[in-house]
Amino acid sequence: MVSWFLRFEHWLTRLAMAIAILMLIVSVTLGFYQVLTRFIFNAPSTWSEVLSRATMIWCVFLGAAATFRGGYMMAVEVIYKLVPRRMMLGLELVIGLCCLLVLGVLFYQGILMTDRVSRQTLSALEVSISWAYAAIPVGSAVAMVAVVGRLLAQATAREGLGPQHDEAAEQETLTDTDRAISAPGADAVTSTLRGAASGEADADVHHHTQGGPRP
């Protein structure tokens, strides 16, 4: 049963991510078209800006599902460092329940809001504005499935615990890499300076021995 649900969640999240990418492409293209019509042709489009905003809303809410599933949301990483390893799963469950609570409120309120604006239309388009607001309940529902899938995968040891994006670890790795790269360069510069100083000292000794002025 768990395997079936995780397989369903996997394909649902992939579909949501693909649609989010498509919506982003459409939004950027319409935004570019809006700039062309406004500043190049001096004839601003009356519909592209509204449609670009609506597709960006869909992009954000559908893309959130993949973000929840992969564990890429912002996390207070110090809490994960303070909590003992044996309590990590409990921490993940608490975080997951909080996410489900917020997403549930968004889902419920999104349905009410979508129904409330169903009689309004997008400006310059004879399309109901509810198509844009529908991104809230749809995206929230997909995100809830993704959160449950992540919790099940962690509870059954199919995936690791903790955030997938550790900024502190990455910063430490970058610092060590910079040190490793800069160390040989610093040694080379130091050797060059020492060689130059030694050469000048030898020249001084030679000229003083010969009794001539230093060039």
N, CA and C of each residue as an Amber inpcrd file, in Angstrom:
protein
   645
   0.8240000  -1.2020000   0.0000000   0.0000000   0.0000000   0.0000000
   0.8660000   1.2640000   0.0000000   1.9070000   1.2320000   0.8330000
   2.8190000   2.3740000   0.9000000   3.5510000   2.5520000  -0.4210000
   3.9830000   1.4500000  -0.9940000   4.6930000   1.5250000  -2.2770000
   3.7860000   2.0840000  -3.3690000   2.5260000   1.6710000  -3.3610000
   1.5930000   2.1850000  -4.3640000   1.3850000   3.6810000  -4.1960000
   1.2100000   4.1020000  -2.9370000   0.9920000   5.5340000  -2.6920000
   2.2260000   6.3420000  -3.0890000   3.4140000   5.8520000  -2.7620000
   4.6280000   6.5740000  -3.1160000   4.8150000   6.6470000  -4.6290000
   4.4130000   5.5860000  -5.3300000   4.4950000   5.6190000  -6.7850000
   3.5140000   6.6460000  -7.3610000   2.3050000   6.6750000  -6.8120000
   1.3190000   7.6610000  -7.2370000   1.8050000   9.0800000  -6.9440000
   2.3470000   9.2740000  -5.7450000   2.8530000  10.6040000  -5.3670000
   4.0140000  11.0190000  -6.2520000   4.8460000  10.0750000  -6.6300000
   6.0040000  10.3810000  -7.4730000   5.5590000  10.9340000  -8.8260000
   4.6120000  10.2470000  -9.4470000   4.1470000  10.7020000 -10.7630000
   3.3330000  11.9810000 -10.6600000   2.5690000  12.1340000  -9.5790000
   1.7980000  13.3620000  -9.3970000   2.7180000  14.5640000  -9.2050000
   3.7570000  14.3920000  -8.4170000   4.7020000  15.4850000  -8.1950000
   5.4580000  15.8280000  -9.4690000   5.8360000  14.8120000 -10.2250000
   6.5250000  15.0640000 -11.4970000   5.6180000  15.8080000 -12.4740000
   4.3360000  15.4260000 -12.5020000   3.3880000  16.1140000 -13.3800000
   3.2140000  17.5710000 -12.9510000   3.0950000  17.7940000 -11.6390000
   2.9580000  19.1690000 -11.1410000   4.1930000  19.9980000 -11.4730000
   5.3670000  19.4020000 -11.3570000   6.5970000  20.1330000 -11.6680000
   6.6850000  20.4530000 -13.1480000   6.2700000  19.5140000 -13.9970000
   6.2960000  19.7630000 -15.4410000   5.3480000  20.8900000 -15.8220000
   4.1560000  20.8990000 -15.2220000   3.1970000  21.9740000 -15.5080000
   3.7230000  23.3000000 -14.9760000   4.3760000  23.2810000 -13.8050000
   4.9460000  24.5050000 -13.2490000   6.0160000  25.0850000 -14.1670000
   6.8510000  24.2320000 -14.7230000   7.8800000  24.6930000 -15.6590000
   7.2420000  25.2890000 -16.9070000   6.1990000  24.6340000 -17.4010000
   5.4890000  25.1520000 -18.5680000   4.8570000  26.5140000 -18.2730000
   4.2580000  26.6440000 -17.0940000   3.6530000  27.9240000 -16.7120000
   4.7070000  29.0230000 -16.5870000   5.8860000  28.6670000 -16.0950000
   6.9690000  29.6510000 -15.9930000   7.4110000  30.1200000 -17.3710000
   7.5290000  29.1860000 -18.3030000   7.9220000  29.5490000 -19.6690000
   6.8850000  30.4730000 -20.2980000   5.6120000  30.1220000 -20.1120000
   4.5470000  30.9560000 -20.6650000   4.5690000  32.3450000 -20.0270000
   4.7580000  32.4160000 -18.7100000   4.7630000  33.7050000 -18.0110000
   5.9070000  34.5890000 -18.4770000   7.0980000  34.0150000 -18.6050000
   8.2540000  34.8000000 -19.0570000   8.0630000  35.2620000 -20.5010000
   7.5240000  34.3860000 -21.3420000   7.2950000  34.7530000 -22.7390000
   6.2820000  35.8870000 -22.8530000   5.2020000  35.8000000 -22.0880000
   4.1970000  36.8600000 -22.1140000   4.7440000  38.1700000 -21.5530000
   5.5920000  38.0720000 -20.5340000   6.2050000  39.2820000 -20.0050000
   7.1110000  39.9570000 -21.0280000   7.8670000  39.1500000 -21.7660000
   8.7110000  39.7010000 -22.8280000   7.8670000  40.3340000 -23.9350000
   6.7610000  39.6750000 -24.2700000   5.8510000  40.2280000 -25.2770000
   5.2520000  41.5520000 -24.8110000   4.9340000  41.6340000 -23.5080000
   4.3730000  42.8580000 -22.9520000   5.3670000  44.0150000 -23.0630000
   6.6380000  43.7340000 -22.8040000   7.6690000  44.7710000 -22.9110000
   7.8290000  45.2270000 -24.3590000   7.8030000  44.2960000 -25.2850000
   7.9310000  44.6530000 -26.7000000   6.7850000  45.5550000 -27.1530000
   5.5700000  45.1560000 -26.8190000   4.4180000  45.9460000 -27.2750000
   4.3650000  47.3270000 -26.6250000   4.8640000  47.4330000 -25.3910000
   4.7730000  48.7050000 -24.6760000   5.8780000  49.6760000 -25.0970000
   7.1260000  49.1950000 -25.1660000   8.2580000  50.0940000 -25.3560000
   8.8160000  50.0970000 -26.7820000   8.5020000  49.0870000 -27.5610000
   9.0180000  49.0300000 -28.9350000   7.9470000  49.4760000 -29.9280000
   6.7470000  48.9080000 -29.7830000   5.6820000  49.2200000 -30.7360000
   4.7290000  50.3130000 -30.2410000   4.9280000  50.7520000 -28.9890000
   4.0780000  51.7990000 -28.4170000   2.5850000  51.4560000 -28.5010000
   2.2830000  50.1780000 -28.3660000   0.8950000  49.7180000 -28.3750000
   0.7550000  48.6100000 -27.3250000   0.6640000  48.9890000 -26.0310000
   0.6600000  47.9910000 -24.9460000  -0.4390000  46.9540000 -25.1110000
  -0.0700000  45.7210000 -24.8830000  -1.0540000  44.6380000 -24.9260000
  -1.9560000  44.7230000 -23.7130000  -3.2180000  44.4540000 -23.9080000
  -4.1930000  44.5700000 -22.8230000  -4.4410000  43.2510000 -22.0950000
  -3.8980000  42.1640000 -22.5980000  -4.2070000  40.8660000 -22.0200000
  -2.9790000  40.0960000 -21.5390000  -1.8000000  40.4020000 -22.0700000
  -0.6190000  39.5840000 -21.7620000  -0.1930000  39.7050000 -20.2980000
  -0.2980000  40.9110000 -19.7290000   0.1320000  41.0880000 -18.3410000
  -0.7480000  40.2950000 -17.3810000  -2.0530000  40.3110000 -17.6150000
  -2.9800000  39.5800000 -16.7490000  -2.7380000  38.0770000 -16.8420000
  -2.5750000  37.5990000 -18.0560000  -2.3470000  36.1730000 -18.2470000
  -0.9810000  35.7440000 -17.7070000   0.0130000  36.6190000 -17.8340000
   1.3410000  36.3100000 -17.2830000   1.2790000  36.1730000 -15.7650000
   0.5100000  37.0530000 -15.1180000   0.3640000  36.9820000 -13.6620000
  -0.3420000  35.6880000 -13.2490000  -1.3660000  35.3070000 -13.9870000
  -2.1080000  34.0890000 -13.6490000  -1.2360000  32.8420000 -13.8070000
  -0.4600000  32.7700000 -14.8780000   0.4080000  31.6030000 -15.0770000
   1.5240000  31.5480000 -14.0350000   2.0010000  32.7110000 -13.5690000
   3.0150000  32.7140000 -12.5200000   2.4400000  32.2010000 -11.2000000
   1.1780000  32.5160000 -10.9230000   0.5220000  31.9970000  -9.7180000
   0.4540000  30.4730000  -9.7650000   0.0730000  29.9290000 -10.9210000
   0.0350000  28.4740000 -11.0740000   1.4310000  27.8690000 -10.9410000
   2.4270000  28.5510000 -11.4860000   3.8040000  28.0620000 -11.3970000
   4.2460000  27.9410000  -9.9400000   3.9460000  28.9510000  -9.1340000
   4.3850000  28.9590000  -7.7340000   3.6970000  27.8510000  -6.9360000
   2.3820000  27.7230000  -7.0640000   1.6610000  26.7610000  -6.2330000
   1.9220000  25.3190000  -6.6690000   2.1140000  25.0800000  -7.9480000
   2.4360000  23.7180000  -8.3880000   3.8920000  23.3710000  -8.1000000
   4.7720000  24.3420000  -8.2350000   6.1760000  24.0920000  -7.9180000
   6.4140000  23.8630000  -6.4400000   5.5210000  24.3820000  -5.5830000
   5.6690000  24.1770000  -4.1420000   5.5870000  22.7000000  -3.7740000
   4.8160000  21.9260000  -4.5240000   4.6840000  20.4940000  -4.2250000
   6.0320000  19.7980000  -4.3330000   6.7620000  20.0640000  -5.4110000
   8.0820000  19.4500000  -5.5770000   9.0570000  19.9420000  -4.5200000
   8.9050000  21.1920000  -4.0900000   9.7840000  21.7390000  -3.0560000
   9.5340000  21.0580000  -1.7180000   8.2720000  20.8590000  -1.3680000
   7.9480000  20.1300000  -0.1330000   8.4590000  18.6990000  -0.2100000
   8.2740000  18.0680000  -1.3530000   8.6580000  16.6590000  -1.4870000
  10.1650000  16.4670000  -1.3660000  10.9220000  17.3620000  -1.9460000
  12.3690000  17.2110000  -1.8940000  13.0070000  17.7280000  -0.6260000
  12.2310000  18.3900000   0.2360000  12.7940000  18.9220000   1.4630000
  13.6290000  20.1600000   1.2480000  13.2680000  20.9550000   0.2350000
  14.0560000  22.1350000  -0.0990000  13.4880000  23.4250000   0.4650000
  12.4620000  23.3250000   1.2940000  11.9580000  24.5200000   1.9480000
  12.9860000  25.0190000   2.9740000  12.9030000  26.3080000   3.3010000
  13.8150000  26.8650000   4.2880000  13.6470000  26.1400000   5.6250000
  14.7610000  25.7970000   6.2440000  14.7220000  25.0530000   7.5020000
  15.6490000  25.7160000   8.5110000  15.2620000  25.6330000   9.7870000
  16.1340000  26.0970000  10.8750000  17.0830000  24.9430000  11.1850000
  18.2210000  24.9420000  10.5230000  19.1010000  23.7840000  10.5610000
  19.7270000  23.5470000  11.9310000  19.7930000  24.5980000  12.7600000
  20.3840000  24.4090000  14.0850000  19.5330000  23.4640000  14.9250000
  18.2140000  23.4230000  14.6700000  17.3460000  22.5080000  15.4200000
  17.7080000  21.0660000  15.0880000  17.9800000  20.7960000  13.8200000
  18.3670000  19.4400000  13.4320000  19.7000000  19.0340000  14.0620000
  20.5560000  20.0040000  14.3200000  21.8530000  19.6880000  14.9300000
  21.7190000  19.4450000  16.4350000  20.7170000  20.0760000  17.0640000
  20.5350000  19.9320000  18.5010000  19.7440000  18.6830000  18.8690000
  18.8370000  18.2600000  17.9930000  17.9820000  17.1060000  18.2890000
  18.7800000  15.8160000  18.1260000  18.6970000  14.8910000  19.0900000
  19.3870000  13.6020000  18.9470000  18.8880000  12.8250000  17.7280000
  19.7360000  11.9670000  17.2170000  19.4080000  11.2220000  16.0030000
  18.1570000  10.3690000  16.1710000  17.9690000   9.7900000  17.3500000
  16.8140000   8.9020000  17.5620000  15.4960000   9.6660000  17.5940000
  15.5600000  10.9950000  17.7940000  14.3510000  11.8110000  17.8230000
  14.1200000  12.5530000  16.5120000  14.9630000  12.3120000  15.5220000
  14.8680000  13.0410000  14.2620000  13.5650000  12.7380000  13.5300000
  13.1420000  11.4740000  13.5510000  11.8990000  11.1120000  12.8730000
  10.7090000  11.8130000  13.5190000  10.7010000  11.9110000  14.8400000
   9.6260000  12.6210000  15.5270000   9.5950000  14.0940000  15.1480000
  10.7740000  14.6950000  15.0000000  10.8480000  16.0960000  14.5690000
  10.2890000  16.2550000  13.1670000  10.6210000  15.3260000  12.2850000
  10.1020000  15.3790000  10.9210000   8.5790000  15.2340000  10.9070000
   8.0460000  14.3820000  11.7740000   6.5930000  14.2140000  11.8450000
   5.9100000  15.4890000  12.3300000   6.5020000  16.1500000  13.3140000
   5.9230000  17.4060000  13.8070000   5.9330000  18.4660000  12.7100000
   7.0640000  18.5720000  12.0130000   7.1690000  19.5460000  10.9240000
   6.1730000  19.2160000   9.8210000   6.0470000  17.9270000   9.4870000
   5.1120000  17.5210000   8.4500000   3.6720000  17.8240000   8.8220000
   3.3090000  17.5950000  10.0860000   1.9450000  17.8960000  10.5290000
   1.6610000  19.3970000  10.4730000   2.6550000  20.1960000  10.8270000
   2.4690000  21.6560000  10.7260000   2.2680000  22.0810000   9.2740000
   3.0450000  21.4790000   8.3800000   2.8840000  21.7890000   6.9540000
   1.5050000  21.3780000   6.4570000   1.0570000  20.1960000   6.8810000
  -0.2620000  19.7280000   6.4620000  -1.3670000  20.6310000   6.9980000
  -1.1820000  21.1500000   8.2150000  -2.1730000  22.0560000   8.7890000
  -2.2850000  23.3380000   7.9640000  -1.1360000  23.9300000   7.6300000
  -1.1380000  25.1610000   6.8340000  -1.7110000  24.9050000   5.4440000
  -1.2930000  23.8080000   4.8280000  -1.7840000  23.4900000   3.4930000
  -3.2830000  23.1770000   3.5100000  -3.7500000  22.5540000   4.5860000
  -5.1810000  22.2900000   4.6970000  -5.9970000  23.5750000   4.7730000
  -5.4850000  24.5540000   5.5190000  -6.1730000  25.8470000   5.5930000
  -6.1790000  26.5200000   4.2200000  -5.0340000  26.4710000   3.5300000
  -4.9730000  27.0370000   2.1830000  -5.9430000  26.3490000   1.2360000
  -6.0370000  25.0310000   1.3510000  -6.9360000  24.2700000   0.4860000
  -8.3880000  24.6710000   0.7260000  -8.7770000  24.7360000   1.9850000
 -10.1640000  25.0660000   2.3130000 -10.4950000  26.5090000   1.9290000
  -9.6600000  27.4290000   2.3420000  -9.9040000  28.8330000   2.0190000
  -9.7830000  29.0860000   0.5170000  -8.9020000  28.3390000  -0.1550000
  -8.7630000  28.4930000  -1.6010000 -10.0170000  28.0940000  -2.3440000
 -10.6790000  27.0310000  -1.8700000 -11.9440000  26.6250000  -2.4860000
 -13.0050000  27.7060000  -2.2930000 -13.0920000  28.2320000  -1.0820000
 -14.0770000  29.2900000  -0.8160000 -13.7940000  30.5320000  -1.6600000
 -12.5200000  30.8950000  -1.7570000 -12.1680000  32.0870000  -2.5230000
 -12.4260000  31.8800000  -4.0050000 -12.1180000  30.6960000  -4.5130000
 -12.3560000  30.4070000  -5.9250000 -13.8380000  30.4820000  -6.2650000
 -14.6560000  29.9470000  -5.3680000 -16.1020000  30.0210000  -5.5950000
 -16.6240000  31.4570000  -5.4850000 -16.0160000  32.2400000  -4.5900000
 -16.4790000  33.6100000  -4.3750000 -16.2480000  34.4960000  -5.5910000
 -15.1470000  34.2570000  -6.3290000 -14.7990000  35.1250000  -7.4660000
 -15.1900000  34.4890000  -8.7970000 -15.9810000  33.4330000  -8.7660000
 -16.2850000  32.7090000 -10.0000000 -17.0720000  33.5490000 -11.0010000
 -17.7710000  34.5580000 -10.5240000 -18.5720000  35.3980000 -11.4200000
 -17.7900000  36.5950000 -11.9680000 -16.5670000  36.7720000 -11.5010000
 -15.7320000  37.8620000 -12.0120000 -14.8820000  37.3550000 -13.1690000
 -14.4790000  38.2760000 -14.0410000 -13.6580000  37.9030000 -15.1880000
 -12.3370000  38.6400000 -15.1460000 -11.3410000  38.0380000 -15.7570000
 -10.0410000  38.6850000 -15.8670000 -10.1510000  39.9000000 -16.7800000
  -9.4900000  40.9730000 -16.4050000  -9.5580000  42.1850000 -17.2230000
  -8.9740000  41.9230000 -18.6060000  -9.6750000  42.4060000 -19.6130000
  -9.3030000  42.2630000 -21.0260000  -9.4780000  40.8370000 -21.5360000
  -9.9910000  39.9410000 -20.6940000 -10.2270000  38.5630000 -21.1290000
 -11.6130000  38.1340000 -20.6600000 -12.3250000  37.4550000 -21.5070000
 -13.6440000  36.9460000 -21.1350000 -13.5030000  35.5720000 -20.4930000
 -12.6760000  35.5250000 -19.4600000 -12.4130000  34.2740000 -18.7510000
 -12.6160000  34.5270000 -17.2710000 -13.2220000  33.5810000 -16.5770000
 -13.4680000  33.7410000 -15.1530000 -12.1520000  33.8010000 -14.3890000
 -12.0960000  34.7040000 -13.4350000 -10.8880000  34.8590000 -12.6320000
 -10.6780000  33.6670000 -11.6990000 -11.7040000  32.8440000 -11.5630000
 -11.5770000  31.6590000 -10.7070000 -10.5340000  30.6810000 -11.2420000
 -10.2350000  30.7410000 -12.5490000  -9.1970000  29.8720000 -13.1020000
  -7.8300000  30.2140000 -12.5170000  -7.6070000  31.4700000 -12.1940000
  -6.3450000  31.8600000 -11.5620000  -6.3460000  31.4810000 -10.0800000
  -7.4730000  31.7190000  -9.3910000  -7.5580000  31.4050000  -7.9630000
  -7.5760000  29.9010000  -7.7040000  -7.9500000  29.1140000  -8.7030000
  -7.9840000  27.6570000  -8.5260000  -6.6070000  27.0800000  -8.2700000
  -5.5600000  27.8390000  -8.5710000  -4.1980000  27.3560000  -8.3040000
  -3.9650000  27.1450000  -6.8110000  -4.6850000  27.8920000  -5.9660000
  -4.4820000  27.7730000  -4.5180000  -4.9340000  26.4070000  -3.9960000
  -6.1890000  25.9950000  -4.2080000  -6.5730000  24.6720000  -3.7000000
  -5.8890000  23.5200000  -4.4270000  -5.6940000  23.6630000  -5.7360000
  -5.0550000  22.5710000  -6.4880000  -3.6070000  22.3880000  -6.0340000
  -2.8650000  23.4780000  -5.9630000  -1.4760000  23.3810000  -5.5270000
  -1.3540000  22.8980000  -4.1000000  -2.2590000  23.3330000  -3.2280000
  -2.2220000  22.8880000  -1.8380000  -2.5090000  21.3950000  -1.7210000
  -3.4580000  20.9100000  -2.5090000  -3.7820000  19.4810000  -2.4700000
  -2.5920000  18.6370000  -2.9360000  -1.9600000  19.0440000  -4.0190000
  -0.7940000  18.3060000  -4.5170000   0.3490000  18.3670000  -3.5090000
   0.5240000  19.5230000  -2.8690000   1.5820000  19.6580000  -1.8670000
   1.3200000  18.7750000  -0.6520000   0.0510000  18.6230000  -0.2510000
  -0.2780000  17.7410000   0.8760000   0.0690000  16.2950000   0.5520000
  -0.2210000  15.8790000  -0.6710000   0.1590000  14.5240000  -1.0880000
   1.6740000  14.3680000  -1.0450000   2.3970000  15.4070000  -1.4640000
   3.8650000  15.3500000  -1.4560000   4.4090000  15.2700000  -0.0350000
   3.8190000  16.0240000   0.8940000   4.2790000  15.9890000   2.2880000
   4.0480000  14.6110000   2.8960000   2.8690000  14.0420000   2.6580000
   2.5780000  12.6980000   3.1700000   3.5420000  11.6820000   2.5630000
   3.8180000  11.8180000   1.2740000   4.7690000  10.9110000   0.6330000
   6.1490000  11.0010000   1.2360000   6.6010000  12.2140000   1.5380000
   7.9210000  12.3830000   2.1600000   7.9600000  11.7500000   3.5500000
   6.8910000  11.9420000   4.3420000   6.8490000  11.3580000   5.6810000
   6.8430000   9.8290000   5.6250000   6.0750000   9.2750000   4.7010000
   6.0430000   7.8150000   4.5670000   7.3950000   7.2680000   4.1320000
   8.0510000   7.9600000   3.1960000   9.3660000   7.5070000   2.7350000
  10.3990000   7.5650000   3.8520000  10.3040000   8.5700000   4.7210000
  11.2400000   8.6640000   5.8490000  10.9060000   7.6480000   6.9320000
   9.6060000   7.4250000   7.1790000   9.2070000   6.4780000   8.2160000
   9.5790000   5.0510000   7.8510000   9.5890000   4.7300000   6.5680000
   9.9440000   3.3810000   6.1080000  11.4080000   3.2660000   5.7040000
  12.2160000   4.2750000   6.0580000  13.6670000   4.2670000   5.8190000
  14.0180000   4.2310000   4.3320000  13.1150000   4.7040000   3.4870000
  13.4210000   4.8030000   2.0670000  14.2200000   6.0670000   1.7440000
  14.1320000   7.0460000   2.6240000  14.8520000   8.3010000   2.4440000
  15.4680000   8.7260000   3.7640000  16.4750000   9.5920000   3.6740000
  17.1340000  10.0740000   4.8720000  16.3200000  11.1380000   5.5820000
  16.7380000  11.4310000   6.8110000  16.0700000  12.4330000   7.6260000
  16.8260000  13.7450000   7.5670000  16.1080000  14.8320000   7.8590000
  16.7450000  16.1360000   7.8870000  16.6100000  16.8640000   6.5690000
  16.9780000  18.1520000   6.5640000  16.8750000  18.9520000   5.3410000
  17.8510000  18.4740000   4.2970000  17.4440000  18.5710000   3.0480000
  18.3060000  18.1500000   1.9490000  19.3060000  19.2270000   1.5550000
  19.0860000  20.4470000   2.0310000  19.9580000  21.5600000   1.6640000
  20.5590000  22.1390000   2.9300000  21.8300000  21.8060000   3.2020000
  22.5200000  22.2570000   4.3990000  23.4820000  23.3770000   4.0290000
  23.0730000  24.6330000   4.2780000  23.8950000  25.7640000   3.8900000
  25.1830000  25.8210000   4.6950000  25.1160000  25.4670000   5.9760000
  26.3160000  25.5130000   6.8080000  27.3690000  24.5390000   6.3010000
  26.9180000  23.3270000   5.9340000  27.8720000  22.3400000   5.4200000
  28.4620000  22.7850000   4.0970000  27.6240000  23.3630000   3.2370000
  28.1280000  23.8380000   1.9470000  29.1360000  24.9730000   2.1310000
  28.8440000  25.8930000   3.0770000  29.7620000  26.9920000   3.3190000
  31.0940000  26.4890000   3.8460000  31.0420000  25.4960000   4.7310000
  32.2730000  24.9210000   5.2580000  33.0730000  24.2290000   4.1570000
  32.3670000  23.5430000   3.2640000  33.0490000  22.8850000   2.1520000
  33.7030000  23.8960000   1.2320000  32.9910000  24.9930000   0.9380000
  33.5530000  26.0330000   0.0830000  34.7690000  26.6850000   0.7300000
  34.7150000  26.8900000   2.0560000  35.8480000  27.4860000   2.7600000
  37.0710000  26.5920000   2.6840000  36.8640000  25.2850000   2.9200000
  37.9860000  24.3410000   2.8170000  38.5460000  24.3030000   1.4080000
  37.6710000  24.3710000   0.4060000  38.1300000  24.3590000  -0.9810000
  38.9500000  25.6060000  -1.2950000  38.4820000  26.7620000  -0.8150000
  39.2230000  28.0050000  -1.0390000  40.5960000  27.9500000  -0.3890000
  40.6580000  27.3810000   0.8040000  41.9520000  27.2600000   1.4720000
  42.8910000  26.3420000   0.7020000  42.3190000  25.2370000   0.2060000
  43.1580000  24.2910000  -0.5350000  43.6760000  24.9010000  -1.8290000
  42.8370000  25.7530000  -2.4470000  43.2560000  26.3650000  -3.7080000
  44.2560000  27.4830000  -3.4740000  44.0160000  28.2680000  -2.4260000
  44.8660000  29.4380000  -2.1920000  46.1980000  29.0880000  -1.5620000
  46.2860000  27.9630000  -0.8610000  47.5400000  27.6200000  -0.1910000
  48.7120000  27.4680000  -1.1350000  48.6400000  26.7080000  -2.2390000
  49.7830000  26.6050000  -3.1530000  50.1810000  27.9480000  -3.7360000
  49.2070000  28.7770000  -4.0640000  49.4970000  30.0930000  -4.6110000
  50.2450000  30.9600000  -3.6220000  49.8430000  30.8940000  -2.3480000
  50.5220000  31.6830000  -1.3260000  51.9450000  31.2140000  -1.1380000
  52.1740000  29.8960000  -1.1760000  53.5300000  29.3710000  -1.0480000
  54.4040000  29.8170000  -2.2050000  53.8300000  29.8410000  -3.4050000
  54.6020000  30.2500000  -4.5790000  55.0090000  31.7150000  -4.4940000
  54.0580000  32.5610000  -4.0580000  54.3650000  33.9870000  -3.9190000
  55.4260000  34.2050000  -2.8650000  55.3030000  33.4800000  -1.7370000
  56.2990000  33.6240000  -0.6670000  57.6760000  33.2000000  -1.1420000
  57.7480000  32.0970000  -1.9000000  59.0300000  31.6310000  -2.4190000
  59.6370000  32.6380000  -3.3820000  58.7850000  33.2520000  -4.2180000
  59.2800000  34.2470000  -5.1780000  59.8510000  35.4610000  -4.4610000
  59.1340000  35.9420000  -3.4310000  59.6190000  37.0910000  -2.6820000
  60.9290000  36.7800000  -1.9650000  61.0060000  35.5900000  -1.3930000
  62.2410000  35.2050000  -0.7190000  63.3990000  35.1110000  -1.7090000
  63.1210000  34.5960000  -2.9000000  64.1680000  34.4990000  -3.9170000
  64.6520000  35.8610000  -4.3540000  63.6730000  36.7870000  -4.5290000
  64.0560000  38.1380000  -4.9380000  64.8800000  38.8170000  -3.8600000
  64.4840000  38.6680000  -2.5960000  65.2400000  39.2760000  -1.4990000
  66.6310000  38.6770000  -1.4000000  66.7360000  37.3790000  -1.6100000
  68.0450000  36.7270000  -1.5620000  68.9440000  37.2100000  -2.6850000
  68.3330000  37.4180000  -3.8910000  69.1130000  37.9200000  -5.0260000
  69.6450000  39.3150000  -4.7770000  68.8300000  40.1760000  -4.1880000
  69.2930000  41.5260000  -3.8830000  70.4050000  41.4930000  -2.8490000
  70.2660000  40.6470000  -1.8500000  71.3120000  40.5480000  -0.8250000
  72.6270000  40.0850000  -1.4340000  72.5800000  39.1150000  -2.3430000
  73.7930000  38.6350000  -2.9990000  74.4240000  39.7310000  -3.8400000
  73.5610000  40.5350000  -4.5200000  74.1030000  41.6260000  -5.3430000
  74.7970000  42.6630000  -4.4750000  74.2200000  42.9690000  -3.2990000
  74.8490000  43.9340000  -2.4010000  76.2050000  43.4440000  -1.9270000
  76.2580000  42.1940000  -1.5610000  77.5260000  41.6240000  -1.0950000
  78.5720000  41.6670000  -2.1980000  78.1760000  41.3600000  -3.4150000
  79.1170000  41.3280000  -4.5340000  79.6770000  42.7110000  -4.8180000
  78.8020000  43.7270000  -4.8490000  79.2550000  45.0750000  -5.1830000
  80.0830000  45.6890000  -4.0620000  79.7170000  45.3880000  -2.8180000
  80.5270000  45.8820000  -1.7240000  81.8850000  45.2270000  -1.7250000
  81.9450000  43.9670000  -2.1200000  83.2460000  43.2660000  -2.1900000
  84.1130000  43.8580000  -3.2730000  83.5360000  44.2350000  -4.4190000
  84.2590000  44.8100000  -5.5350000  84.5550000  46.2820000  -5.3070000
  83.8880000  46.8940000  -4.3120000  84.1560000  48.3020000  -4.0210000
  83.4070000  49.2410000  -4.9050000  82.5200000  48.8050000  -5.7140000
  81.7730000  49.6640000  -6.6190000  80.4240000  49.9900000  -6.0470000
  79.7890000  51.0250000  -6.5650000  78.4540000  51.3830000  -6.0980000
  77.4320000  50.3670000  -6.5610000  76.3840000  50.3060000  -5.8500000
  75.3180000  49.3900000  -6.2250000  74.5210000  50.0050000  -7.3690000
  74.2730000  49.2690000  -8.4380000  73.5260000  49.8360000  -9.5670000
  72.1100000  50.1410000  -9.1700000
